[in-house]
Coordinates of C-alpha atoms (C1' of nucleotides) in Angstrom, one line a residue:
Chain A
M1 CA -4.4 -44.5 34.0
S2 CA -3.2 -42.3 36.9
L3 CA -4.7 -44.6 39.5
E4 CA -2.9 -47.6 37.9
Y5 CA 0.4 -45.8 38.4
A6 CA -0.4 -44.9 41.9
I7 CA -1.2 -48.5 42.7
L8 CA 2.0 -49.6 41.0
G9 CA 3.8 -47.1 43.1
F10 CA 2.6 -48.7 46.3
L11 CA 3.2 -52.2 45.0
N12 CA 6.8 -51.0 44.5
Y13 CA 7.0 -50.5 48.3
R14 CA 5.6 -54.0 49.1
P15 CA 2.8 -56.4 48.0
F16 CA -0.8 -55.4 48.7
S17 CA -4.3 -56.9 48.3
G18 CA -7.1 -54.7 46.9
Y19 CA -8.6 -54.4 50.2
E20 CA -5.4 -53.2 51.9
L21 CA -4.8 -50.8 49.0
K22 CA -8.2 -49.1 49.5
R23 CA -7.1 -48.3 53.0
V24 CA -3.6 -47.0 52.3
L25 CA -4.8 -45.0 49.3
D26 CA -7.5 -43.4 51.5
E27 CA -5.0 -42.2 54.0
S28 CA -2.3 -41.1 51.6
I29 CA -3.4 -39.7 48.2
H30 CA -7.1 -39.3 48.9
H31 CA -6.8 -35.5 49.0
F32 CA -5.8 -35.3 45.3
W33 CA -6.9 -38.7 44.0
P34 CA -9.9 -40.3 45.7
A35 CA -9.9 -43.9 44.7
D36 CA -13.1 -46.0 44.5
Q37 CA -12.9 -49.6 45.8
S38 CA -14.3 -51.2 42.6
Q39 CA -12.0 -49.1 40.5
I40 CA -9.1 -50.4 42.5
Y41 CA -10.1 -54.0 41.9
K42 CA -10.5 -53.3 38.2
S43 CA -7.1 -51.6 38.0
L44 CA -5.4 -54.5 39.8
S45 CA -6.7 -57.1 37.4
R46 CA -5.7 -54.9 34.5
L47 CA -2.2 -54.6 35.9
A48 CA -2.0 -58.4 36.2
D49 CA -3.3 -58.7 32.6
R50 CA -0.6 -56.4 31.4
G51 CA 2.1 -58.4 33.2
L52 CA 3.0 -55.5 35.5
A53 CA 1.9 -57.4 38.6
T54 CA 1.3 -61.0 39.6
V55 CA -1.3 -62.4 41.8
E56 CA -0.7 -64.6 44.8
V57 CA -3.9 -66.3 46.1
I58 CA -3.9 -66.9 49.8
A59 CA -6.6 -69.4 50.7
Q60 CA -8.8 -68.6 53.6
E61 CA -11.8 -70.3 55.2
D62 CA -15.1 -68.5 56.0
R63 CA -14.1 -65.5 53.9
P64 CA -13.1 -65.0 50.3
N65 CA -9.5 -65.8 49.5
R66 CA -7.1 -62.9 49.6
K67 CA -5.4 -61.9 46.4
V68 CA -2.1 -60.3 47.1
Y69 CA -0.5 -58.5 44.2
H70 CA 3.3 -58.3 43.6
I71 CA 5.0 -55.9 41.2
T72 CA 7.0 -57.5 38.4
Q73 CA 10.2 -56.4 36.8
E74 CA 8.4 -54.9 33.9
G75 CA 6.0 -53.2 36.4
R76 CA 8.9 -51.7 38.3
K77 CA 10.5 -50.5 35.0
E78 CA 7.4 -49.0 33.6
F79 CA 6.6 -47.3 36.9
L80 CA 10.0 -45.7 37.3
Q81 CA 9.9 -44.5 33.7
W82 CA 6.6 -42.9 34.4
V83 CA 7.5 -41.1 37.6
G84 CA 10.4 -39.4 35.8
R85 CA 8.5 -38.5 32.7
T86 CA 7.4 -35.0 31.9
P87 CA 4.0 -34.6 33.4
D88 CA 0.8 -34.8 31.3
S89 CA -1.0 -31.5 30.9
E90 CA -3.7 -31.2 33.4
E91 CA -7.5 -31.2 33.3
L92 CA -9.0 -27.8 33.6
R93 CA -12.6 -28.4 34.1
K94 CA -14.0 -26.1 36.7
P95 CA -17.8 -26.3 37.0
F96 CA -17.8 -23.3 39.4
L97 CA -16.5 -21.1 36.6
I98 CA -19.5 -21.9 34.5
Q99 CA -21.6 -20.4 37.2
V100 CA -19.3 -17.4 37.4
F101 CA -19.5 -17.0 33.6
F102 CA -23.3 -16.7 33.8
A103 CA -23.4 -14.8 37.1
G104 CA -24.2 -11.7 35.2
M105 CA -27.8 -13.0 35.0
L106 CA -28.0 -12.7 38.8
S107 CA -28.3 -9.6 41.0
D108 CA -25.3 -8.4 42.9
E109 CA -26.7 -10.0 46.1
E110 CA -27.3 -13.3 44.5
A111 CA -23.9 -13.4 42.8
I112 CA -22.2 -12.5 46.1
A113 CA -24.1 -15.3 47.8
V114 CA -22.7 -17.8 45.2
F115 CA -19.2 -16.6 45.8
E116 CA -19.6 -16.6 49.6
D117 CA -20.9 -20.2 49.4
K118 CA -17.9 -21.2 47.4
A119 CA -15.6 -19.5 49.8
A120 CA -17.2 -21.3 52.7
E121 CA -16.7 -24.6 51.0
L122 CA -13.0 -23.8 50.4
R123 CA -12.6 -22.9 54.1
G124 CA -14.0 -26.3 54.9
V125 CA -11.5 -28.0 52.6
L126 CA -8.7 -26.0 54.1
E127 CA -9.6 -27.2 57.5
R128 CA -9.7 -30.8 56.4
Y129 CA -6.3 -30.3 54.9
A130 CA -5.0 -28.9 58.1
A131 CA -6.3 -32.0 59.9
I132 CA -4.5 -34.3 57.5
D133 CA -1.4 -32.3 58.1
D134 CA -1.6 -33.0 61.8
S135 CA -2.4 -36.7 61.3
P136 CA 0.3 -39.3 61.7
T137 CA 0.3 -40.2 58.0
H138 CA 1.9 -36.9 57.0
G139 CA 4.2 -35.8 59.8
E140 CA 6.5 -38.2 61.5
K141 CA 5.1 -41.6 60.5
A142 CA 6.9 -44.9 60.8
G143 CA 10.5 -45.2 59.6
V144 CA 9.9 -43.4 56.4
P145 CA 13.1 -41.4 55.5
P146 CA 12.7 -37.6 55.6
R147 CA 13.3 -37.2 51.8
E148 CA 10.4 -39.5 51.1
R149 CA 8.2 -37.7 53.6
F150 CA 9.2 -34.4 52.1
F151 CA 7.6 -35.3 48.8
W152 CA 4.5 -36.7 50.5
Y153 CA 4.2 -33.5 52.3
L154 CA 4.6 -31.5 49.1
T155 CA 1.3 -32.9 47.7
L156 CA -0.6 -31.5 50.7
E157 CA 1.2 -28.2 50.6
C158 CA 0.5 -27.7 46.9
G159 CA -3.2 -28.3 47.5
T160 CA -3.3 -25.9 50.5
W161 CA -1.6 -23.2 48.5
A162 CA -4.0 -23.5 45.6
M163 CA -7.0 -23.4 47.9
Q164 CA -5.8 -20.5 49.9
R165 CA -5.1 -18.5 46.8
E166 CA -8.5 -19.3 45.3
L167 CA -10.0 -18.2 48.6
D168 CA -8.0 -14.9 48.5
W169 CA -9.3 -14.3 45.0
L170 CA -12.9 -15.0 45.9
E171 CA -12.7 -12.6 48.8
K172 CA -11.2 -9.8 46.6
T173 CA -13.8 -10.5 44.0
I174 CA -16.7 -10.3 46.5
E175 CA -15.3 -6.9 47.5
R176 CA -15.2 -5.8 43.9
I177 CA -18.8 -6.7 43.3
R178 CA -19.8 -4.9 46.5
N179 CA -18.0 -1.8 45.2
K180 CA -19.7 -2.2 41.8
E181 CA -16.3 -2.1 40.2
Y182 CA -17.8 -3.8 37.2
E183 CA -19.2 -0.5 36.0
A184 CA -15.7 0.5 34.9
G185 CA -15.6 -2.7 32.7
P186 CA -13.3 -5.6 33.3
R187 CA -9.6 -5.6 34.1
I188 CA -9.6 -4.2 37.6
L189 CA -7.1 -6.2 39.4
P190 CA -3.6 -6.3 38.0
P191 CA -2.6 -9.8 37.0
P192 CA -1.0 -11.5 40.0
Q193 CA 2.5 -10.3 40.5
S194 CA 4.9 -12.9 39.1
K195 CA 7.7 -12.5 41.6
E196 CA 7.4 -10.5 44.8
S197 CA 5.6 -11.5 48.0
Chain B
M1 CA -24.2 -32.1 33.7
S2 CA -22.1 -28.9 33.8
L3 CA -22.0 -28.8 30.0
E4 CA -25.7 -29.0 29.8
Y5 CA -26.0 -26.0 32.0
A6 CA -23.4 -24.1 30.0
I7 CA -25.4 -24.8 26.8
L8 CA -28.6 -23.8 28.5
G9 CA -26.9 -20.6 29.5
F10 CA -26.1 -19.8 25.9
L11 CA -29.6 -20.8 24.7
N12 CA -30.8 -18.3 27.2
Y13 CA -29.1 -15.5 25.2
R14 CA -30.5 -16.8 21.9
P15 CA -31.3 -20.0 19.9
F16 CA -28.3 -22.0 18.6
S17 CA -27.7 -25.1 16.5
G18 CA -25.2 -27.7 17.7
Y19 CA -22.7 -26.6 15.2
E20 CA -22.9 -22.9 16.2
L21 CA -22.6 -23.9 19.8
K22 CA -19.4 -25.7 19.2
R23 CA -17.9 -22.5 17.9
V24 CA -19.1 -20.2 20.6
L25 CA -18.2 -22.6 23.4
D26 CA -14.7 -22.9 21.9
E27 CA -14.2 -19.1 22.1
S28 CA -15.8 -18.5 25.5
I29 CA -15.6 -21.2 28.1
H30 CA -13.0 -23.4 26.4
H31 CA -10.3 -22.5 28.9
F32 CA -12.1 -24.0 31.8
W33 CA -14.5 -26.3 30.1
P34 CA -13.4 -27.7 26.7
A35 CA -16.5 -29.1 25.0
D36 CA -16.4 -31.9 22.5
Q37 CA -18.6 -31.7 19.4
S38 CA -20.3 -35.1 19.9
Q39 CA -20.9 -34.3 23.5
I40 CA -22.6 -31.1 22.5
Y41 CA -25.0 -33.0 20.2
K42 CA -25.8 -35.5 22.9
S43 CA -26.4 -32.8 25.5
L44 CA -28.7 -31.0 23.1
S45 CA -30.9 -34.0 22.5
R46 CA -31.0 -34.7 26.2
L47 CA -32.1 -31.1 26.9
A48 CA -34.8 -31.6 24.3
D49 CA -35.9 -34.9 25.9
R50 CA -36.1 -33.3 29.3
G51 CA -38.3 -30.5 27.9
L52 CA -35.7 -27.8 28.6
A53 CA -35.3 -27.0 25.0
T54 CA -37.3 -27.4 21.8
V55 CA -36.0 -28.2 18.3
E56 CA -36.7 -26.2 15.2
V57 CA -35.7 -28.0 12.1
I58 CA -34.6 -25.8 9.3
A59 CA -34.7 -27.7 6.0
Q60 CA -31.7 -27.3 3.7
E61 CA -30.7 -28.8 0.4
D62 CA -27.3 -30.4 -0.3
R63 CA -26.4 -30.4 3.4
P64 CA -28.0 -31.8 6.5
N65 CA -31.0 -29.9 7.9
R66 CA -30.1 -27.5 10.6
K67 CA -31.5 -28.1 14.1
V68 CA -31.9 -24.9 16.0
Y69 CA -32.6 -25.3 19.7
H70 CA -34.7 -22.9 21.7
I71 CA -34.8 -22.7 25.5
T72 CA -38.3 -23.3 27.0
Q73 CA -39.9 -21.8 30.1
E74 CA -38.9 -24.7 32.2
G75 CA -35.4 -24.6 30.8
R76 CA -35.0 -20.9 31.7
K77 CA -36.4 -21.6 35.2
E78 CA -34.1 -24.5 35.8
F79 CA -31.1 -22.6 34.5
L80 CA -31.6 -19.5 36.6
Q81 CA -32.1 -21.7 39.7
W82 CA -28.9 -23.5 39.0
V83 CA -26.7 -20.3 38.5
G84 CA -27.8 -19.1 41.9
R85 CA -27.3 -22.4 43.7
T86 CA -24.5 -23.0 46.0
P87 CA -21.7 -24.4 43.9
D88 CA -21.0 -28.2 43.9
S89 CA -17.8 -29.1 45.6
E90 CA -15.0 -29.5 43.1
E91 CA -13.0 -32.3 41.6
L92 CA -9.6 -32.5 43.0
R93 CA -7.9 -35.0 40.8
K94 CA -4.3 -33.9 40.0
P95 CA -2.3 -36.5 38.2
F96 CA 0.8 -34.4 38.6
L97 CA 0.6 -34.8 42.4
I98 CA 0.8 -38.6 42.1
Q99 CA 4.1 -38.1 40.4
V100 CA 5.2 -35.7 43.2
F101 CA 4.1 -38.2 45.8
F102 CA 6.5 -40.8 44.4
A103 CA 9.2 -38.4 43.4
G104 CA 11.2 -39.7 46.4
M105 CA 12.1 -42.7 44.1
L106 CA 14.0 -40.3 41.8
S107 CA 17.3 -38.6 42.2
D108 CA 17.3 -34.8 43.0
E109 CA 18.2 -34.1 39.4
E110 CA 15.4 -36.3 38.0
A111 CA 12.9 -34.8 40.4
I112 CA 13.9 -31.3 39.6
A113 CA 13.5 -32.1 35.9
V114 CA 9.9 -33.2 36.4
F115 CA 9.1 -30.0 38.3
E116 CA 10.9 -27.9 35.6
D117 CA 8.9 -29.6 32.9
K118 CA 5.7 -28.9 34.8
A119 CA 6.7 -25.3 35.3
A120 CA 7.4 -25.0 31.5
E121 CA 3.9 -26.3 30.8
L122 CA 2.3 -23.8 33.1
R123 CA 4.2 -21.0 31.5
G124 CA 2.8 -22.1 28.2
V125 CA -0.7 -22.1 29.5
L126 CA -0.2 -18.7 31.0
E127 CA 0.9 -17.4 27.7
R128 CA -2.2 -18.8 26.0
Y129 CA -4.4 -17.2 28.7
A130 CA -2.7 -13.9 28.0
A131 CA -3.5 -14.4 24.3
I132 CA -7.2 -15.1 25.1
D133 CA -7.2 -11.9 27.3
D134 CA -6.1 -9.8 24.3
S135 CA -8.5 -11.4 21.9
P136 CA -11.7 -9.6 21.0
T137 CA -13.9 -12.2 22.9
H138 CA -12.8 -11.0 26.3
G139 CA -12.0 -7.3 26.1
E140 CA -14.4 -5.0 24.4
K141 CA -16.5 -7.3 22.3
A142 CA -19.8 -6.4 20.8
G143 CA -22.5 -4.6 22.7
V144 CA -22.2 -6.8 25.8
P145 CA -22.8 -4.7 28.9
P146 CA -19.8 -4.2 31.2
R147 CA -21.3 -6.1 34.1
E148 CA -21.7 -9.2 31.9
R149 CA -18.1 -8.8 30.6
F150 CA -16.9 -8.4 34.1
F151 CA -18.0 -11.9 35.0
W152 CA -16.7 -13.3 31.8
Y153 CA -13.4 -11.8 32.5
L154 CA -13.4 -13.2 36.1
T155 CA -13.3 -16.8 34.7
L156 CA -10.0 -15.9 32.9
E157 CA -8.6 -14.1 35.9
C158 CA -9.3 -17.0 38.2
G159 CA -7.5 -19.4 36.0
T160 CA -4.5 -17.0 35.6
W161 CA -4.2 -16.5 39.3
A162 CA -4.3 -20.3 40.0
M163 CA -1.7 -21.0 37.4
Q164 CA 0.6 -18.2 38.5
R165 CA 0.4 -19.4 42.1
E166 CA 1.1 -23.0 41.2
L167 CA 4.1 -21.7 39.2
D168 CA 5.4 -19.8 42.1
W169 CA 5.1 -22.9 44.3
L170 CA 6.9 -25.0 41.7
E171 CA 9.8 -22.5 41.5
K172 CA 10.1 -22.3 45.3
T173 CA 10.0 -26.1 45.6
I174 CA 12.7 -26.6 43.0
E175 CA 14.9 -24.2 45.1
R176 CA 14.2 -26.2 48.2
I177 CA 15.2 -29.5 46.5
R178 CA 18.4 -27.8 45.2
N179 CA 19.2 -26.7 48.7
K180 CA 18.4 -30.2 50.0
E181 CA 16.0 -28.8 52.5
Y182 CA 14.3 -32.2 52.7
E183 CA 17.0 -33.3 55.0
A184 CA 15.4 -31.3 57.8
G185 CA 12.1 -33.2 57.3
P186 CA 9.0 -31.7 55.9
R187 CA 7.3 -28.4 56.8
I188 CA 9.8 -25.9 55.5
L189 CA 7.6 -23.3 54.0
P190 CA 5.0 -21.6 56.2
P191 CA 1.5 -22.1 55.0
P192 CA 0.6 -19.3 52.5
Q193 CA -0.2 -16.1 54.3
S194 CA -4.0 -15.8 54.6
K195 CA -4.2 -12.1 54.3
E196 CA -1.4 -9.7 53.2
S197 CA 0.0 -9.2 49.8
Chain C
dC1 C1' -6.2 -30.7 -5.9
dC2 C1' -6.6 -29.8 -1.0
dG3 C1' -8.4 -28.2 2.9
dA4 C1' -11.7 -25.6 5.3
dT5 C1' -16.5 -24.6 6.3
dC6 C1' -21.1 -26.2 7.0
dA7 C1' -23.9 -29.8 9.5
dT8 C1' -25.3 -33.8 11.4
dG9 C1' -24.5 -37.8 13.9
dT10 C1' -23.0 -43.0 15.4
dA11 C1' -19.8 -46.5 17.6
dA12 C1' -16.5 -48.0 20.5
dG13 C1' -13.9 -47.3 24.3
dT14 C1' -12.0 -45.1 29.0
dG15 C1' -12.2 -44.0 33.6
dG16 C1' -14.9 -43.5 37.1
dT17 C1' -19.3 -43.8 40.4
dT18 C1' -23.2 -46.0 42.7
dA19 C1' -25.5 -49.7 44.1
dC20 C1' -25.7 -54.4 45.0
dA21 C1' -24.3 -59.3 46.6
dT22 C1' -22.2 -62.5 49.8
dG23 C1' -21.1 -63.9 54.5
dA24 C1' -18.4 -64.9 58.8
dT25 C1' -16.4 -62.5 63.0
dT26 C1' -15.9 -59.2 66.5
dA27 C1' -16.9 -55.1 69.1
dT28 C1' -20.5 -51.8 71.2
Chain D
dA1 C1' -29.5 -56.0 67.9
dT2 C1' -26.3 -53.4 65.1
dA3 C1' -22.5 -51.8 63.0
dA4 C1' -17.8 -52.3 61.7
dT5 C1' -14.1 -55.2 59.8
dC6 C1' -12.5 -58.4 56.5
dA7 C1' -12.6 -59.5 51.4
dT8 C1' -14.1 -60.1 47.0
dG9 C1' -16.4 -58.7 43.0
dT10 C1' -20.4 -57.6 39.2
dA11 C1' -23.8 -54.6 36.7
dA12 C1' -25.5 -50.5 35.3
dC13 C1' -24.7 -46.1 34.5
dC14 C1' -22.3 -41.4 33.4
dA15 C1' -19.5 -37.9 31.2
dC16 C1' -16.3 -37.6 28.1
dT17 C1' -13.0 -38.9 24.1
dT18 C1' -11.6 -40.6 19.6
dA19 C1' -12.5 -42.0 15.4
dC20 C1' -15.4 -42.5 11.7
dA21 C1' -19.2 -41.4 8.1
dT22 C1' -21.5 -38.4 4.7
dG23 C1' -21.3 -34.9 1.3
dA24 C1' -21.8 -30.3 -1.0
dT25 C1' -19.4 -25.8 -1.6
dC26 C1' -15.8 -22.5 -1.9
dG27 C1' -11.1 -20.3 -1.7
dG28 C1' -6.1 -20.9 -2.2

DNA sequence: CCGATCATGTAAGTGGTTACATGATTAT
DNA sequence: ATAATCATGTAACCACTTACATGATCGG
């Protein structure tokens, strides 16, 4: 569903083939919505079935014909309605937390190792995010107006914030385990301060 | 996969039937891993197929027989290995960010409305988390040792932090749109401070 | 009388992944 | 030689969701 809307969003800029879409999706929304190639093709034909896009077949020799998809009036209407809608409530599945939940079955050292590994992974992701940030796609690309770029940038910023905060939490938690603060029972850290930096 | 490990984790405490599991999963890990009833039954029979659990059929009249699952030696081994393993890298699909990405197609007022709606949703989730926190399951339940409860509590705390931080970000972002800060191009907020409260 | 509780499952469908198939052209 | 680029897709599979089916018992 979400992927279909993302594709519709790009078709709203200009027509695309499936192949082209794979490339632009990879360098735009990949950090919060990795899109598989075969999933893109499926979504495109579904959009065409639903009348939200039309196919223009461009004949080619020596390689398969290109299929260029154009958004339709209904497509544009449906898309714009969707962008302005109140967002669906989010997925909350965090496999890592299952490990945390049962970490009581491990020794302090083993549990800390799990948290450290997780922290290392997050640091890696943060580095990759920083790299995207410096890449031409976010930054000063093409003739994209600043307001548009602002919202593109927000998606990166949101991810970075979330990661950085989770990393902070991991580091504090590792400290707490080191200090055996669990002996006092839970509820050691105050809930994050709502306002206030 | 994750659900299977979660189930294995509970079977490691004591034997359970599918029906019982549905109940305990709902009041323990539901906030980061909602488990569907039919998915639980499937996972249980898969665990039995893989030899990680055995089935004890308890005959009953007037209602279907109960099937009580016991963890096996291999099950216990596989589970303990898994808890201590370095965590898999996480899913990063955030449908909301697709909306943000294309929010440039909306007016300031429409975009702000989307962010406000998202903020309202998060506030709702935070309230529900606070309610879980006060419920007997987290808190001082049963004869569960404090170290165990500490890790249970961590799963809630992690979620709360993440939510609260996303909410902070949303509120700041709404302010920035109101002030039309996008006119200066992106990169307005400094990346979240790494250390420092 | 209605709905909850106990207790199991099947069937169909969604959204996504992994692997495979084809095959010419161009760059290293 | 080899890998990447261009360009399309299918097939099988996976985790999960939604809806359905059965049917007794018990409390409001």
